[in-house]
Amino acid sequence: MKKTITFLIITALCMPVFAQQFSFQLYFESAQGEKDTLVLGYDPLATQSIDETFGEVDYKTPRSPDKFQAFIIHRFYYSTNWGEEFYLKKQIVPVTEGHMESHAIPIILPYESLPVKVNWEKSLFDYPERDHSLITDWAVDLWFDSGYCTFKEYLKDSDTLIIGEPYEGMSKIEHTFSDEEGSITFRTFYVAFGKEENDGVSIHHPSADLAITTYPNPVQDVFFINNSSGKQIKQTRLFSYEGKKVKTVDGNIDSVDCSELPSGIYILQIETTDGIQYHKLIKTNTL
């Protein structure tokens, strides 16, 4: 009986170190086959500091020459000291009165490891309190007017994402770390928690600005471009989901033959006399 009571006391004391209202894992696999894992979540007791009670640890540096590693950046408005940077493997953000903080969680990947496959358990997000949580490569709560995202996926709708090089002509956010050994530049993307009735994580999507649509989607052979924007199309480009350019067509066209491309997800980049916009295109060999 005494041993049982002692065990229960120890268990109760340890619970605050590991328990949080919600957390999930992001699984990474680099182009070289190396793997890593990050943990993200939220809790009413979390703070904007490094919370050791939730197992958050500052690794001091993202430099890891011997192996692939992903890191969470905890900095600026995440830190009590403006400009101070921390590099974490686990981040639990505050939640008050049922609402998550609006700040997105920045994650960095070394460029030499791209493309990187990211996986998560999507069933964890099929709940009203977090069903608008997303993963994107644009800061969802920062500079909406200064660039467009390459990808935006709601975590409940998919469980896999390939993160490659930014597409040609695309605005991008990068993170540079410098020390006595020199500087390293990282590809940056974000995870933000959100719910439908309080969706503060929606981002500016360029396709909503210009009256240009494409069909059919999915496409087997030829897709068509419906351009009612009044702007001339200068060039149309197709990129693989890993960021490799696979097709370029010049001129003010209204269709593109992609029959030679393998099945998969592509990014369509349409450059007009007024700017560039992007569409996701699904190529299939069977309809």
Short mmCIF file of C-alpha atoms in Angstrom, two decimals:
data_model
loop_
_atom_site.label_atom_id
_atom_site.label_comp_id
_atom_site.label_asym_id
_atom_site.label_seq_id
_atom_site.Cartn_x
_atom_site.Cartn_y
_atom_site.Cartn_z
CA MET A 1 0.00 0.00 0.00
CA LYS A 2 2.83 2.36 0.92
CA LYS A 3 4.56 1.63 -2.40
CA THR A 4 1.32 2.34 -4.26
CA ILE A 5 0.86 5.72 -2.55
CA THR A 6 4.48 6.62 -3.27
CA PHE A 7 4.01 5.69 -6.93
CA LEU A 8 0.87 7.83 -7.23
CA ILE A 9 2.60 10.83 -5.64
CA ILE A 10 5.56 10.53 -8.03
CA THR A 11 3.21 10.16 -11.01
CA ALA A 12 1.22 13.25 -9.99
CA LEU A 13 4.40 15.29 -9.62
CA CYS A 14 5.63 14.23 -13.05
CA MET A 15 2.41 14.85 -14.96
CA PRO A 16 2.93 18.61 -15.52
CA VAL A 17 6.22 17.87 -17.27
CA PHE A 18 4.59 15.83 -20.03
CA ALA A 19 0.89 16.69 -20.21
CA GLN A 20 -0.57 19.35 -22.46
CA GLN A 21 -4.08 19.97 -23.74
CA PHE A 22 -3.13 18.98 -27.29
CA SER A 23 0.04 18.00 -29.12
CA PHE A 24 0.98 16.16 -32.29
CA GLN A 25 4.12 15.08 -34.12
CA LEU A 26 5.50 16.19 -37.46
CA TYR A 27 7.63 13.49 -39.07
CA PHE A 28 10.35 14.51 -41.54
CA GLU A 29 12.35 12.54 -44.08
CA SER A 30 15.07 14.30 -46.07
CA ALA A 31 16.07 13.69 -49.69
CA GLN A 32 18.94 11.58 -48.31
CA GLY A 33 16.56 9.38 -46.26
CA GLU A 34 17.42 10.89 -42.86
CA LYS A 35 14.55 11.32 -40.39
CA ASP A 36 13.60 13.72 -37.62
CA THR A 37 10.53 14.57 -35.52
CA LEU A 38 9.09 17.77 -34.02
CA VAL A 39 6.28 18.14 -31.48
CA LEU A 40 3.79 21.04 -31.59
CA GLY A 41 0.75 21.74 -29.46
CA TYR A 42 -1.19 24.13 -27.25
CA ASP A 43 -2.19 24.42 -23.59
CA PRO A 44 -3.78 27.06 -21.29
CA LEU A 45 -0.69 26.99 -19.05
CA ALA A 46 1.81 27.54 -21.86
CA THR A 47 3.66 30.86 -22.04
CA GLN A 48 5.60 32.84 -24.64
CA SER A 49 8.83 31.72 -22.98
CA ILE A 50 10.69 28.39 -23.02
CA ASP A 51 8.43 26.14 -20.92
CA GLU A 52 10.55 23.45 -19.31
CA THR A 53 7.39 22.02 -17.71
CA PHE A 54 6.28 20.97 -21.21
CA GLY A 55 9.68 19.60 -22.14
CA GLU A 56 10.76 22.58 -24.27
CA VAL A 57 14.54 22.81 -24.60
CA ASP A 58 16.67 25.44 -26.35
CA TYR A 59 19.25 23.71 -28.56
CA LYS A 60 21.11 27.05 -28.98
CA THR A 61 21.99 26.40 -32.64
CA PRO A 62 20.37 24.79 -35.70
CA ARG A 63 23.82 23.83 -37.00
CA SER A 64 24.02 20.03 -37.27
CA PRO A 65 26.71 19.08 -39.83
CA ASP A 66 26.57 15.34 -39.16
CA LYS A 67 22.83 14.73 -39.58
CA PHE A 68 19.58 16.20 -40.89
CA GLN A 69 17.52 18.11 -38.33
CA ALA A 70 14.40 20.26 -38.45
CA PHE A 71 13.94 22.99 -35.85
CA ILE A 72 11.22 25.24 -34.49
CA ILE A 73 12.26 28.89 -34.17
CA HIS A 74 11.11 30.62 -31.02
CA ARG A 75 11.88 34.31 -31.49
CA PHE A 76 10.80 37.96 -31.70
CA TYR A 77 7.15 38.16 -30.62
CA TYR A 78 7.50 34.61 -29.25
CA SER A 79 10.27 35.76 -26.91
CA THR A 80 10.28 38.09 -23.92
CA ASN A 81 13.56 39.53 -25.28
CA TRP A 82 13.08 41.16 -28.68
CA GLY A 83 15.43 39.65 -31.25
CA GLU A 84 16.47 36.68 -29.13
CA GLU A 85 16.31 33.34 -30.93
CA PHE A 86 15.77 29.84 -29.61
CA TYR A 87 15.85 26.54 -31.49
CA LEU A 88 13.43 23.90 -30.25
CA LYS A 89 12.25 20.38 -30.99
CA LYS A 90 9.00 20.95 -29.12
CA GLN A 91 6.75 24.01 -28.90
CA ILE A 92 3.52 24.34 -26.90
CA VAL A 93 1.72 27.65 -27.54
CA PRO A 94 -0.78 29.43 -25.24
CA VAL A 95 -4.53 29.00 -25.47
CA THR A 96 -6.96 31.16 -23.48
CA GLU A 97 -10.73 30.78 -23.22
CA GLY A 98 -10.69 28.17 -25.94
CA HIS A 99 -8.82 30.32 -28.49
CA MET A 100 -5.31 29.65 -29.75
CA GLU A 101 -2.80 32.46 -30.03
CA SER A 102 -2.82 33.73 -33.63
CA HIS A 103 0.94 33.47 -34.13
CA ALA A 104 2.12 30.80 -36.52
CA ILE A 105 4.92 28.48 -35.43
CA PRO A 106 7.94 28.82 -37.75
CA ILE A 107 9.87 25.68 -38.71
CA ILE A 108 13.16 25.61 -40.61
CA LEU A 109 14.73 23.01 -42.92
CA PRO A 110 18.29 23.05 -44.34
CA TYR A 111 18.29 23.68 -48.10
CA GLU A 112 20.73 20.83 -48.80
CA SER A 113 18.18 18.34 -47.43
CA LEU A 114 15.37 19.36 -49.80
CA PRO A 115 13.00 18.02 -50.92
CA VAL A 116 11.76 16.92 -47.50
CA LYS A 117 8.67 14.77 -46.93
CA VAL A 118 6.51 15.80 -43.95
CA ASN A 119 3.88 13.52 -42.38
CA TRP A 120 1.33 13.91 -39.57
CA GLU A 121 -1.79 12.17 -38.26
CA LYS A 122 -4.64 14.07 -39.92
CA SER A 123 -7.41 12.47 -37.82
CA LEU A 124 -6.17 14.51 -34.83
CA PHE A 125 -7.46 17.67 -36.55
CA ASP A 126 -10.96 16.49 -37.37
CA TYR A 127 -12.35 18.39 -34.37
CA PRO A 128 -14.13 21.79 -34.33
CA GLU A 129 -11.58 23.40 -31.98
CA ARG A 130 -8.71 22.89 -34.47
CA ASP A 131 -10.19 21.92 -37.84
CA HIS A 132 -8.71 25.01 -39.55
CA SER A 133 -5.16 24.30 -38.44
CA LEU A 134 -2.85 24.52 -41.42
CA ILE A 135 0.68 24.18 -42.75
CA THR A 136 1.99 26.78 -45.21
CA ASP A 137 5.18 28.51 -46.33
CA TRP A 138 3.90 32.02 -45.72
CA ALA A 139 3.67 33.70 -42.32
CA VAL A 140 -0.09 33.56 -41.82
CA ASP A 141 -0.16 36.28 -39.19
CA LEU A 142 2.45 38.66 -40.57
CA TRP A 143 2.98 40.30 -43.95
CA PHE A 144 -0.08 39.32 -46.01
CA ASP A 145 0.61 41.96 -48.64
CA SER A 146 4.26 41.17 -49.36
CA GLY A 147 4.08 37.75 -50.98
CA TYR A 148 2.14 34.60 -51.78
CA CYS A 149 2.36 31.07 -50.46
CA THR A 150 3.64 28.09 -52.42
CA PHE A 151 1.55 25.66 -50.40
CA LYS A 152 -1.32 25.80 -47.94
CA GLU A 153 -2.71 22.54 -46.57
CA TYR A 154 -5.29 22.09 -43.84
CA LEU A 155 -3.97 19.40 -41.52
CA LYS A 156 -7.33 17.61 -41.39
CA ASP A 157 -7.44 17.19 -45.19
CA SER A 158 -4.04 15.65 -45.86
CA ASP A 159 -1.30 13.78 -44.02
CA THR A 160 1.68 14.27 -46.35
CA LEU A 161 3.48 17.24 -47.85
CA ILE A 162 6.65 17.47 -49.94
CA ILE A 163 8.59 20.67 -49.26
CA GLY A 164 11.06 21.56 -51.98
CA GLU A 165 12.78 24.65 -53.34
CA PRO A 166 10.62 27.79 -53.68
CA TYR A 167 9.14 28.15 -57.14
CA GLU A 168 10.71 30.50 -59.65
CA GLY A 169 9.55 34.09 -59.21
CA MET A 170 8.04 33.25 -55.81
CA SER A 171 8.36 35.41 -52.73
CA LYS A 172 9.92 33.39 -49.94
CA ILE A 173 10.76 33.59 -46.27
CA GLU A 174 14.14 32.27 -45.19
CA HIS A 175 16.01 32.08 -41.92
CA THR A 176 19.74 32.76 -41.71
CA PHE A 177 21.80 31.60 -38.74
CA SER A 178 25.29 33.01 -38.24
CA ASP A 179 28.09 32.11 -35.85
CA GLU A 180 31.88 31.93 -35.89
CA GLU A 181 31.69 29.07 -38.41
CA GLY A 182 29.77 31.18 -40.92
CA SER A 183 26.17 31.51 -42.08
CA ILE A 184 23.52 28.92 -42.99
CA THR A 185 20.25 29.68 -44.78
CA PHE A 186 17.13 27.61 -44.11
CA ARG A 187 13.80 27.12 -45.89
CA THR A 188 11.02 28.34 -43.58
CA PHE A 189 7.41 27.20 -43.28
CA TYR A 190 4.70 27.53 -40.65
CA VAL A 191 2.09 25.59 -38.67
CA ALA A 192 -0.84 27.51 -37.19
CA PHE A 193 -3.67 26.18 -35.04
CA GLY A 194 -7.18 27.45 -35.78
CA LYS A 195 -10.90 26.75 -35.68
CA GLU A 196 -13.63 27.50 -38.22
CA GLU A 197 -15.57 30.05 -36.20
CA ASN A 198 -12.39 31.89 -35.25
CA ASP A 199 -10.25 31.32 -38.34
CA GLY A 200 -7.46 33.82 -37.87
CA VAL A 201 -5.08 31.76 -39.96
CA SER A 202 -6.46 32.27 -43.46
CA ILE A 203 -3.88 33.59 -45.88
CA HIS A 204 -3.98 35.64 -49.03
CA HIS A 205 -4.39 33.35 -52.03
CA PRO A 206 -3.32 34.93 -55.31
CA SER A 207 -5.87 33.01 -57.40
CA ALA A 208 -8.67 35.01 -55.80
CA ASP A 209 -7.27 38.29 -57.11
CA LEU A 210 -7.30 37.68 -60.84
CA ALA A 211 -10.17 36.32 -62.90
CA ILE A 212 -8.17 33.38 -64.22
CA THR A 213 -9.35 29.82 -63.71
CA THR A 214 -8.27 26.43 -65.05
CA TYR A 215 -10.22 23.29 -65.89
CA PRO A 216 -10.54 20.33 -65.76
CA ASN A 217 -8.81 19.54 -62.50
CA PRO A 218 -7.82 16.71 -62.18
CA VAL A 219 -6.57 16.66 -65.78
CA GLN A 220 -5.49 13.75 -67.95
CA ASP A 221 -4.19 15.40 -71.16
CA VAL A 222 -5.05 19.05 -71.80
CA PHE A 223 -6.23 21.68 -69.33
CA PHE A 224 -7.74 25.00 -70.32
CA ILE A 225 -7.15 28.51 -69.02
CA ASN A 226 -10.16 30.78 -68.73
CA ASN A 227 -8.80 34.33 -68.63
CA SER A 228 -11.39 37.04 -68.01
CA SER A 229 -8.97 39.35 -66.21
CA GLY A 230 -8.37 41.56 -69.22
CA LYS A 231 -4.62 40.99 -68.81
CA GLN A 232 -2.39 39.25 -71.34
CA ILE A 233 -0.75 36.00 -70.28
CA LYS A 234 3.00 36.27 -70.87
CA GLN A 235 4.19 32.82 -69.78
CA THR A 236 2.80 29.66 -68.17
CA ARG A 237 5.00 27.32 -66.13
CA LEU A 238 4.42 23.99 -64.42
CA PHE A 239 6.41 22.90 -61.38
CA SER A 240 6.49 19.56 -59.63
CA TYR A 241 5.47 19.59 -55.99
CA GLU A 242 9.17 19.34 -55.14
CA GLY A 243 9.78 22.69 -56.87
CA LYS A 244 11.34 21.47 -60.16
CA LYS A 245 10.19 23.27 -63.32
CA VAL A 246 8.85 20.66 -65.76
CA LYS A 247 7.16 22.71 -68.51
CA THR A 248 7.18 26.27 -69.87
CA VAL A 249 4.81 27.71 -72.49
CA ASP A 250 5.20 31.28 -73.81
CA GLY A 251 2.44 33.54 -75.06
CA ASN A 252 -1.18 34.40 -74.41
CA ILE A 253 -2.43 30.81 -74.51
CA ASP A 254 -5.74 29.27 -73.46
CA SER A 255 -4.69 25.61 -73.05
CA VAL A 256 -1.71 23.47 -72.06
CA ASP A 257 -0.99 19.88 -73.04
CA CYS A 258 0.47 18.02 -70.06
CA SER A 259 -0.14 14.49 -71.35
CA GLU A 260 3.58 13.68 -71.20
CA LEU A 261 3.80 14.37 -67.46
CA PRO A 262 3.50 11.59 -64.88
CA SER A 263 0.60 11.52 -62.44
CA GLY A 264 1.03 13.76 -59.43
CA ILE A 265 0.42 17.17 -57.91
CA TYR A 266 1.80 20.19 -59.78
CA ILE A 267 1.92 23.93 -59.24
CA LEU A 268 0.77 26.01 -62.20
CA GLN A 269 2.38 29.46 -62.40
CA ILE A 270 0.65 31.94 -64.72
CA GLU A 271 2.48 35.20 -65.40
CA THR A 272 0.39 38.04 -66.79
CA THR A 273 1.15 41.67 -67.58
CA ASP A 274 -0.23 42.41 -64.09
CA GLY A 275 1.67 39.87 -62.01
CA ILE A 276 1.97 36.17 -61.17
CA GLN A 277 -0.58 33.80 -59.71
CA TYR A 278 -0.51 30.14 -58.76
CA HIS A 279 -2.90 27.18 -58.98
CA LYS A 280 -2.61 23.64 -57.72
CA LEU A 281 -3.08 21.11 -60.54
CA ILE A 282 -3.65 17.37 -60.20
CA LYS A 283 -2.42 15.27 -63.15
CA THR A 284 -3.81 11.76 -63.53
CA ASN A 285 -3.48 9.05 -66.17
CA THR A 286 -7.00 7.76 -65.54
CA LEU A 287 -10.23 9.70 -65.04
#
